[in-house]
């Protein structure tokens, strides 16, 4: 299963757009890319999932280039409540093994 | 709507003891996965069960075992507890195993081993 690499931490300000990039150089053909958000002492919460190109939902967008070796989570107009750890995962179709990386600790300032 | 529930919320044990953690998935979900999250790290995959069968196993010793019941609830058992087993244990449920599949996590059980 492909290993993921993300920045350890990022800082931004309220109202800004935040982009978090994840590298997954060894992604396989059947792998999907998923992002989760986690607040302290809570379980992770699903944000978005994609296979290729661009996926958008009500909270975020996910950009995946043609080679699929990286992906970028885009959070539009962040607020203080977006301060959390964000995890990028690569999961295969069987999901027999799911690997979370160390995550990106995002801090939003007023 | 009821989400994933886990019990107990907190647990304190001593080295060498055994512990059983419980998880009830969202209604209709047939897959349950277990994760261990040590403070400051990402969740580490322990097991996945689907339709009462083990579908995946992470790199954990045989002291860790799990099962899924006919109602799709699940138990995680850890024998001969070590100090290093202190962690937040997360359960996640999903409709199916694998594929484009959203996992819904419970609040976790905080296990402290003294």
XYZ file of N, CA and C in Angstrom:
672
model
N 0.846 -1.180 0.000
C 0.000 0.000 0.000
C 0.886 1.236 0.000
N 0.494 2.225 -0.793
C 1.307 3.422 -0.949
C 1.425 4.187 0.354
N 2.654 4.639 0.660
C 2.886 5.469 1.820
C 2.597 6.903 1.434
N 2.110 7.691 2.386
C 1.814 9.086 2.111
C 2.746 9.993 2.891
N 3.054 11.144 2.317
C 3.896 12.135 2.956
C 3.194 13.474 2.910
N 3.060 14.110 4.077
C 2.395 15.399 4.186
C 3.263 16.331 5.027
N 3.046 17.648 4.892
C 3.749 18.568 5.793
C 3.293 18.327 7.230
N 4.206 18.499 8.154
C 3.879 18.246 9.561
C 2.884 19.270 10.077
N 3.065 20.517 9.686
C 2.184 21.575 10.179
C 2.053 22.693 9.164
N 0.952 23.431 9.291
C 0.698 24.609 8.463
C -0.059 25.622 9.296
N 0.181 26.893 8.994
C -0.536 27.981 9.659
C -1.235 28.828 8.604
N -2.394 29.342 8.948
C -3.090 30.254 8.052
C -3.989 31.169 8.882
N -4.728 32.029 8.186
C -5.605 32.984 8.851
C -7.038 32.780 8.416
N -7.937 33.204 9.244
C -9.350 33.112 8.926
C -9.644 33.764 7.587
N -10.495 33.139 6.802
C -10.901 33.682 5.524
C -10.004 33.320 4.365
N -8.845 32.747 4.648
C -7.929 32.366 3.585
C -8.287 30.985 3.029
N -7.774 30.710 1.847
C -7.867 29.366 1.284
C -6.598 28.602 1.691
N -6.794 27.388 2.144
C -5.655 26.566 2.568
C -5.546 25.348 1.657
N -4.360 25.092 1.185
C -4.093 23.920 0.349
C -3.071 23.030 1.033
N -3.415 21.794 1.273
C -2.516 20.825 1.882
C -2.217 19.750 0.842
N -0.941 19.581 0.562
C -0.543 18.614 -0.458
C -0.017 17.335 0.173
N -0.350 16.228 -0.425
C 0.077 14.914 0.034
C 0.770 14.192 -1.118
N 1.911 13.596 -0.838
C 2.624 12.802 -1.848
C 2.364 11.329 -1.620
N 2.078 10.632 -2.712
C 1.885 9.174 -2.652
C 2.462 8.594 -3.935
N 3.782 8.574 -3.996
C 4.485 8.211 -5.222
C 4.211 6.789 -5.686
N 3.923 5.885 -4.750
C 3.746 4.477 -5.108
C 2.273 4.082 -5.222
N 1.417 5.035 -5.496
C -0.008 4.722 -5.577
C -0.263 3.723 -6.698
N -1.149 2.767 -6.431
C -1.459 1.728 -7.412
C -2.731 2.083 -8.180
N -2.933 1.378 -9.252
C -4.044 1.673 -10.151
C -5.395 1.677 -9.457
N -5.592 0.765 -8.532
C -6.897 0.624 -7.878
C -7.040 1.413 -6.586
N -6.042 2.200 -6.256
C -6.073 2.933 -4.985
C -6.917 4.201 -5.080
N -7.597 4.511 -4.001
C -8.338 5.761 -3.856
C -7.624 6.669 -2.854
N -7.862 7.948 -2.966
C -7.258 8.931 -2.072
C -8.361 9.527 -1.206
N -8.128 9.490 0.093
C -9.135 9.938 1.043
C -8.494 10.882 2.052
N -9.241 11.884 2.453
C -8.781 12.826 3.472
C -9.740 12.804 4.658
N -9.128 12.826 5.861
C -9.895 12.877 7.098
C -9.420 14.062 7.934
N -10.328 14.540 8.779
C -10.038 15.610 9.714
C -10.204 15.063 11.123
N -9.314 15.454 12.021
C -9.446 14.981 13.393
C -9.194 16.113 14.386
N -10.157 16.258 15.304
C -10.014 17.185 16.415
C -9.505 16.410 17.633
N -8.895 17.092 18.587
C -8.354 16.407 19.775
C -9.418 15.567 20.486
N -9.024 14.363 20.862
C -9.874 13.435 21.619
C -11.154 13.042 20.883
N -11.137 13.133 19.563
C -12.271 12.668 18.761
C -11.765 11.730 17.678
N -12.679 10.930 17.134
C -12.314 10.108 15.999
C -12.219 10.941 14.734
N -11.444 10.477 13.759
C -11.347 11.204 12.482
C -12.694 11.300 11.788
N -12.842 12.354 11.011
C -14.086 12.578 10.268
C -13.755 12.688 8.791
N -14.488 11.951 7.967
C -14.289 11.943 6.523
C -14.512 13.332 5.949
N -13.586 13.749 5.070
C -13.764 15.026 4.395
C -14.127 14.803 2.932
N -13.273 14.061 2.229
C -13.456 13.937 0.786
C -12.654 12.752 0.277
N -13.083 12.218 -0.845
C -12.388 11.067 -1.438
C -12.414 11.203 -2.950
N -11.333 10.749 -3.591
C -11.316 10.832 -5.047
C -10.387 9.812 -5.659
N -10.503 9.678 -6.960
C -9.642 8.754 -7.707
C -8.755 9.525 -8.686
N -9.350 10.475 -9.389
C -8.558 11.293 -10.313
C -9.251 12.627 -10.542
N -8.557 13.534 -11.156
C -8.985 14.898 -11.503
C -9.431 15.665 -10.275
N -10.659 16.162 -10.272
C -11.096 17.044 -9.195
C -12.421 16.566 -8.628
N -12.490 16.609 -7.316
C -13.723 16.292 -6.611
C -14.038 17.462 -5.698
N -15.292 17.845 -5.635
C -15.697 18.953 -4.766
C -16.945 18.568 -3.994
N -16.959 18.906 -2.712
C -18.180 18.763 -1.933
C -18.417 20.069 -1.173
N -19.298 20.028 -0.208
C -19.692 21.269 0.451
C -18.608 21.838 1.373
N -17.593 21.059 1.683
C -16.582 21.563 2.620
C -15.193 21.692 2.003
N -14.907 20.975 0.925
C -13.542 20.972 0.403
C -13.511 20.556 -1.050
N -12.342 20.754 -1.655
C -12.065 20.236 -2.991
C -10.809 19.380 -2.931
N -10.747 18.419 -3.788
C -9.595 17.524 -3.883
C -9.104 17.534 -5.313
N -7.848 17.909 -5.488
C -7.246 17.966 -6.797
C -6.237 16.830 -6.932
N -6.371 16.053 -7.982
C -5.483 14.911 -8.221
C -4.958 15.027 -9.654
N -3.633 15.194 -9.819
C -3.083 15.311 -11.168
C -3.150 13.986 -11.907
N -2.847 14.038 -13.178
C -2.992 12.856 -14.030
C -2.134 11.679 -13.559
N -0.932 11.953 -13.044
C -0.081 10.832 -12.613
C -0.477 10.286 -11.250
N -1.353 10.968 -10.556
C -1.903 10.542 -9.259
C -0.848 10.345 -8.185
N 0.331 10.879 -8.354
C 1.377 10.694 -7.363
C 1.291 11.703 -6.224
N 0.361 12.610 -6.330
C 0.126 13.553 -5.245
C -1.343 13.959 -5.285
N -1.769 14.615 -4.230
C -3.121 15.167 -4.208
C -3.105 16.397 -3.311
N -4.044 17.308 -3.561
C -4.105 18.535 -2.779
C -5.515 18.726 -2.251
N -5.595 18.854 -0.947
C -6.861 19.175 -0.294
C -6.957 20.684 -0.212
N -8.058 21.236 -0.698
C -8.253 22.672 -0.664
C -9.439 23.010 0.223
N -9.173 23.843 1.233
C -10.222 24.287 2.156
C -10.476 25.769 1.897
N -11.633 26.117 1.371
C -11.900 27.521 1.045
C -12.305 28.312 2.288
N -11.791 29.516 2.416
C -12.237 30.442 3.458
C -12.287 29.769 4.828
N -11.132 29.388 5.330
C -11.067 28.660 6.601
C -11.487 29.554 7.764
N -11.938 28.896 8.822
C -12.295 29.583 10.061
C -11.514 28.943 11.202
N -11.634 29.527 12.384
C -10.911 29.000 13.545
C -11.265 27.535 13.803
N -12.485 27.158 13.502
C -12.937 25.795 13.758
C -12.315 24.766 12.814
N -11.579 25.230 11.820
C -10.874 24.304 10.928
C -9.515 23.899 11.486
N -9.154 24.446 12.629
C -7.918 24.029 13.293
C -8.053 22.571 13.710
N -7.202 21.727 13.140
C -7.315 20.281 13.348
C -6.121 19.602 12.692
N -6.075 18.298 12.802
C -5.093 17.503 12.079
C -5.782 16.896 10.862
N -5.127 16.984 9.726
C -5.685 16.480 8.471
C -4.825 15.322 7.971
N -5.490 14.207 7.697
C -4.793 12.995 7.264
C -5.136 12.665 5.819
N -4.113 12.329 5.082
C -4.261 11.825 3.717
C -4.055 10.312 3.760
N -4.954 9.579 3.138
C -4.840 8.125 3.093
C -4.939 7.647 1.664
N -4.246 6.558 1.393
C -4.425 5.852 0.136
C -4.945 4.466 0.476
N -6.096 4.132 -0.046
C -6.699 2.830 0.260
C -6.966 2.074 -1.029
N -6.737 0.767 -0.969
C -6.979 -0.036 -2.163
C -8.418 -0.545 -2.170
N -8.776 -1.196 -3.216
C -10.169 -1.614 -3.380
C -10.592 -2.634 -2.344
N -9.625 -3.380 -1.809
C -9.984 -4.362 -0.785
C -9.902 -3.776 0.602
N -9.148 -2.670 0.728
C -8.953 -2.007 2.030
C -8.549 -3.005 3.095
N -7.760 -4.003 2.704
C -7.328 -4.983 3.700
C -6.338 -4.365 4.674
N -5.776 -3.256 4.286
C -4.859 -2.555 5.173
C -4.975 -1.069 4.884
N -5.191 -0.290 5.907
C -5.403 1.139 5.736
C -4.349 1.868 6.529
N -3.603 2.731 5.866
C -2.474 3.383 6.523
C -2.715 4.883 6.617
N -2.788 5.356 7.854
C -2.801 6.791 8.105
C -1.366 7.265 8.227
N -1.062 8.415 7.676
C 0.236 9.018 7.897
C 0.240 9.765 9.215
N 1.208 10.623 9.381
C 1.307 11.397 10.621
C 0.385 12.607 10.612
N -0.110 12.951 9.437
C -1.058 14.051 9.351
C -0.406 15.419 9.305
N -1.207 16.407 8.954
C -0.795 17.816 8.931
C -1.591 18.568 9.985
N -0.867 19.163 10.897
C -1.532 19.947 11.948
C -1.754 21.359 11.429
N -3.011 21.692 11.169
C -3.369 23.002 10.622
C -3.828 23.910 11.751
N -3.204 25.068 11.834
C -3.583 26.066 12.843
C -4.095 27.308 12.141
N -5.298 27.720 12.497
C -5.905 28.908 11.908
C -5.916 30.014 12.955
N -5.445 31.177 12.554
C -5.375 32.319 13.474
C -6.397 33.379 13.075
N -6.847 34.177 14.054
C -7.843 35.231 13.746
C -7.265 36.294 12.817
N -29.641 10.553 14.032
C -29.174 9.216 13.666
C -28.030 8.800 14.577
N -28.062 7.556 15.063
C -27.002 7.078 15.927
C -25.758 6.822 15.107
N -24.632 7.340 15.605
C -23.368 7.096 14.943
C -22.732 5.855 15.517
N -21.450 5.706 15.283
C -20.708 4.589 15.841
C -20.548 4.815 17.342
N -20.851 3.814 18.115
C -20.696 3.937 19.558
C -19.641 2.961 20.048
N -18.912 3.397 21.069
C -17.867 2.567 21.645
C -18.005 2.587 23.168
N -17.652 1.454 23.762
C -17.656 1.395 25.223
C -16.506 0.535 25.715
N -15.971 0.857 26.892
C -16.250 2.063 27.658
C -15.554 3.274 27.035
N -15.770 4.454 27.581
C -15.108 5.641 27.056
C -13.683 5.747 27.603
N -13.527 5.353 28.841
C -12.210 5.356 29.464
C -12.021 4.062 30.239
N -10.761 3.650 30.344
C -10.458 2.388 31.010
C -9.043 2.456 31.554
N -8.881 2.020 32.795
C -7.552 1.937 33.372
C -7.282 0.500 33.766
N -6.166 -0.030 33.295
C -5.771 -1.404 33.587
C -4.319 -1.407 34.046
N -3.902 -2.532 34.577
C -2.498 -2.691 34.951
C -1.823 -3.689 34.015
N -0.527 -3.614 33.973
C 0.245 -4.508 33.109
C -0.119 -5.962 33.352
N -0.231 -6.711 32.277
C -0.536 -8.129 32.366
C -2.016 -8.454 32.321
N -2.862 -7.453 32.552
C -4.299 -7.704 32.502
C -4.795 -7.825 31.071
N -6.053 -8.174 30.963
C -6.689 -8.310 29.663
C -7.818 -7.285 29.572
N -8.114 -6.827 28.358
C -9.167 -5.842 28.183
C -10.009 -6.176 26.956
N -11.283 -5.859 27.051
C -12.202 -6.024 25.919
C -12.879 -4.702 25.638
N -12.772 -4.247 24.411
C -13.398 -3.009 23.974
C -14.516 -3.347 23.004
N -15.586 -2.566 23.058
C -16.758 -2.873 22.264
C -17.127 -1.740 21.316
N -17.714 -2.144 20.197
C -18.069 -1.179 19.156
C -19.386 -1.583 18.514
N -20.279 -0.611 18.356
C -21.514 -0.833 17.623
C -21.504 0.047 16.391
N -21.601 -0.553 15.213
C -21.527 0.237 13.978
C -22.831 0.965 13.706
N -22.784 1.835 12.745
C -23.991 2.494 12.264
C -24.906 1.435 11.664
N -26.204 1.582 11.889
C -27.159 0.615 11.373
C -27.014 0.465 9.861
N -26.900 -0.782 9.423
C -26.753 -1.054 7.995
C -25.309 -1.227 7.552
N -24.381 -0.812 8.391
C -22.967 -0.982 8.056
C -22.527 -2.397 8.425
N -21.815 -3.026 7.493
C -21.409 -4.404 7.707
C -19.916 -4.550 7.977
N -19.185 -3.465 7.859
C -17.735 -3.517 8.058
C -17.347 -2.713 9.290
N -16.464 -3.291 10.087
C -15.931 -2.612 11.262
C -14.416 -2.715 11.237
N -13.762 -1.602 11.496
C -12.304 -1.577 11.565
C -11.879 -1.032 12.921
N -10.741 -1.493 13.387
C -10.164 -1.040 14.652
C -8.819 -0.375 14.405
N -8.590 0.707 15.156
C -7.347 1.446 15.053
C -6.828 1.754 16.455
N -5.505 1.854 16.555
C -4.861 2.317 17.781
C -4.218 3.667 17.484
N -4.482 4.641 18.333
C -3.866 5.941 18.133
C -3.125 6.370 19.393
N -1.825 6.367 19.291
C -0.978 6.838 20.374
C -0.897 8.356 20.284
N -0.796 9.009 21.414
C -0.792 10.468 21.465
C 0.237 11.062 20.511
N -0.229 11.964 19.649
C 0.669 12.656 18.737
C 0.917 11.948 17.422
N 0.307 10.773 17.248
C 0.500 10.014 16.010
C -0.829 9.769 15.314
N -0.745 9.359 14.064
C -1.952 9.008 13.346
C -2.457 7.641 13.767
N -3.719 7.351 13.494
C -4.267 6.034 13.830
C -3.516 4.922 13.104
N -3.281 3.830 13.806
C -2.638 2.651 13.227
C -3.676 1.541 13.080
N -3.777 1.024 11.902
C -4.768 -0.001 11.581
C -4.465 -1.302 12.305
N -5.493 -1.854 12.965
C -5.322 -3.124 13.670
C -6.030 -4.246 12.915
N -7.336 -4.101 12.725
C -8.139 -5.133 12.065
C -9.243 -4.488 11.238
N -9.695 -5.232 10.224
C -10.960 -4.944 9.588
C -11.775 -6.226 9.491
N -13.049 -6.124 9.827
C -13.983 -7.238 9.694
C -15.112 -6.823 8.765
N -15.526 -7.771 7.948
C -16.648 -7.550 7.041
C -17.478 -8.815 7.009
N -18.748 -8.677 7.249
C -19.641 -9.838 7.276
C -19.083 -10.935 8.186
N -18.578 -10.505 9.332
C -18.124 -11.405 10.390
C -16.817 -12.134 10.079
N -16.166 -11.746 8.993
C -14.897 -12.371 8.656
C -13.780 -11.320 8.669
N -12.605 -11.747 9.101
C -11.479 -10.841 9.095
C -11.045 -10.575 7.659
N -10.960 -9.290 7.303
C -10.569 -8.911 5.954
C -9.173 -8.321 5.889
N -8.705 -7.830 7.011
C -7.383 -7.224 7.014
C -6.825 -7.168 8.424
N -5.505 -7.188 8.496
C -4.840 -7.163 9.796
C -3.590 -6.304 9.672
N -3.391 -5.436 10.637
C -2.193 -4.604 10.657
C -1.061 -5.302 11.386
N 0.021 -4.594 11.596
C 1.216 -5.163 12.217
C 1.136 -5.087 13.734
N 0.261 -5.874 14.296
C 0.104 -5.940 15.744
C 0.332 -7.380 16.202
N 0.838 -7.546 17.438
C 1.114 -8.913 17.930
C -0.163 -9.694 18.162
N 0.017 -10.992 18.356
C -1.126 -11.892 18.545
C -1.890 -11.616 19.830
N -1.356 -10.774 20.685
C -2.088 -10.390 21.904
C -3.374 -9.638 21.542
N -3.398 -9.098 20.339
C -4.568 -8.373 19.859
C -5.441 -9.331 19.041
N -6.710 -9.379 19.376
C -7.642 -10.202 18.609
C -8.982 -9.469 18.551
N -9.800 -9.865 17.623
C -11.106 -9.220 17.480
C -12.099 -10.214 16.896
N -13.345 -9.844 16.985
C -14.386 -10.632 16.336
C -15.562 -9.713 16.030
N -16.376 -10.187 15.099
C -17.585 -9.450 14.735
C -18.768 -10.386 14.908
N -19.804 -9.863 15.478
C -20.981 -10.667 15.807
C -22.035 -10.591 14.696
N -23.037 -11.497 14.741
C -24.072 -11.484 13.700
C -24.777 -10.141 13.545
N -24.845 -9.330 14.598
C -25.478 -8.006 14.469
C -24.470 -6.948 14.016
N -23.288 -7.374 13.629
C -22.198 -6.552 13.087
C -21.458 -5.739 14.144
N -21.844 -5.834 15.402
C -21.037 -5.208 16.436
C -19.717 -5.969 16.554
N -18.767 -5.368 17.249
C -17.444 -5.977 17.278
C -16.804 -5.787 18.642
N -15.908 -6.679 18.959
C -15.082 -6.573 20.161
C -13.613 -6.650 19.786
N -12.815 -5.862 20.464
C -11.364 -5.937 20.351
C -10.838 -6.394 21.702
N -10.045 -7.446 21.699
C -9.452 -7.975 22.919
C -7.941 -7.780 22.884
N -7.413 -7.370 24.000
C -5.965 -7.256 24.127
C -5.554 -7.992 25.400
N -4.686 -8.986 25.232
C -4.195 -9.767 26.365
C -2.833 -9.279 26.816
N -2.487 -9.652 28.063
C -1.142 -9.367 28.591
C -0.734 -7.926 28.314
N -1.526 -7.006 28.808
C -1.317 -5.590 28.508
C 0.076 -5.102 28.882
N 0.596 -4.252 28.013
C 1.881 -3.593 28.227
C 1.648 -2.097 28.375
N 2.612 -1.412 28.969
C 2.486 0.035 29.113
C 2.271 0.707 27.761
N 2.931 0.166 26.747
C 2.854 0.727 25.401
C 1.506 0.554 24.727
N 0.611 -0.207 25.348
C -0.734 -0.364 24.787
C -1.626 0.811 25.157
N -1.149 1.691 26.000
C -1.915 2.884 26.360
C -2.130 3.734 25.118
N -3.390 3.982 24.805
C -3.702 4.690 23.564
C -5.202 4.931 23.492
N -5.592 5.654 22.451
C -6.998 5.811 22.102
C -7.316 4.729 21.073
N -8.287 3.897 21.356
C -8.680 2.837 20.434
C -9.947 3.260 19.713
N -9.827 3.344 18.409
C -10.910 3.832 17.572
C -11.543 2.702 16.791
N -12.841 2.784 16.690
C -13.594 1.857 15.861
C -14.224 2.664 14.730
N -14.242 2.102 13.545
C -14.878 2.764 12.403
C -15.770 1.768 11.686
N -16.918 2.239 11.233
C -17.779 1.348 10.458
C -17.989 1.915 9.054
N -18.293 1.040 8.144
C -18.564 1.434 6.767
C -19.533 0.438 6.156
N -20.141 0.862 5.054
C -21.127 0.000 4.398
C -20.492 -1.293 3.911
N -19.299 -1.153 3.353
C -18.623 -2.308 2.805
C -17.142 -2.185 3.078
N -16.402 -3.197 2.715
C -14.956 -3.157 2.865
C -14.345 -2.756 1.542
N -13.425 -1.821 1.584
C -12.686 -1.474 0.392
C -13.415 -0.546 -0.546
N -12.707 -0.167 -1.611
C -13.306 0.662 -2.633
C -13.522 2.080 -2.173
N -14.294 2.871 -2.931
C -14.610 4.239 -2.530
C -15.598 4.213 -1.370
N -15.068 4.197 -0.196
C -15.854 3.800 0.965
C -15.547 4.714 2.129
N -16.527 5.437 2.630
C -16.327 6.333 3.754
C -16.411 5.574 5.057
N -15.428 5.781 5.908
C -15.449 5.186 7.234
C -15.942 6.216 8.236
N -16.809 5.773 9.119
C -17.352 6.622 10.160
C -16.747 6.173 11.489
N -16.071 7.085 12.141
C -15.365 6.737 13.364
C -16.200 7.035 14.604
N -16.009 6.198 15.606
C -16.582 6.445 16.901
C -15.695 7.375 17.703
N -16.116 7.712 18.927
C -15.341 8.640 19.753
C -14.100 8.020 20.375
N -14.029 6.687 20.336
C -12.846 6.028 20.868
C -12.968 5.607 22.316
N -12.109 4.685 22.694
C -11.942 4.274 24.093
C -10.524 4.626 24.495
N -10.403 5.404 25.524
C -9.067 5.788 26.019
C -8.608 4.738 27.027
N -7.582 3.971 26.668
C -7.042 2.922 27.536
C -5.737 3.397 28.160
N -5.672 3.324 29.459
C -4.453 3.644 30.180
C -3.976 2.392 30.890
N -2.725 2.020 30.637
C -2.139 0.846 31.283
C -1.079 1.321 32.269
N -1.258 0.956 33.531
C -0.330 1.396 34.579
C 0.631 0.289 34.967
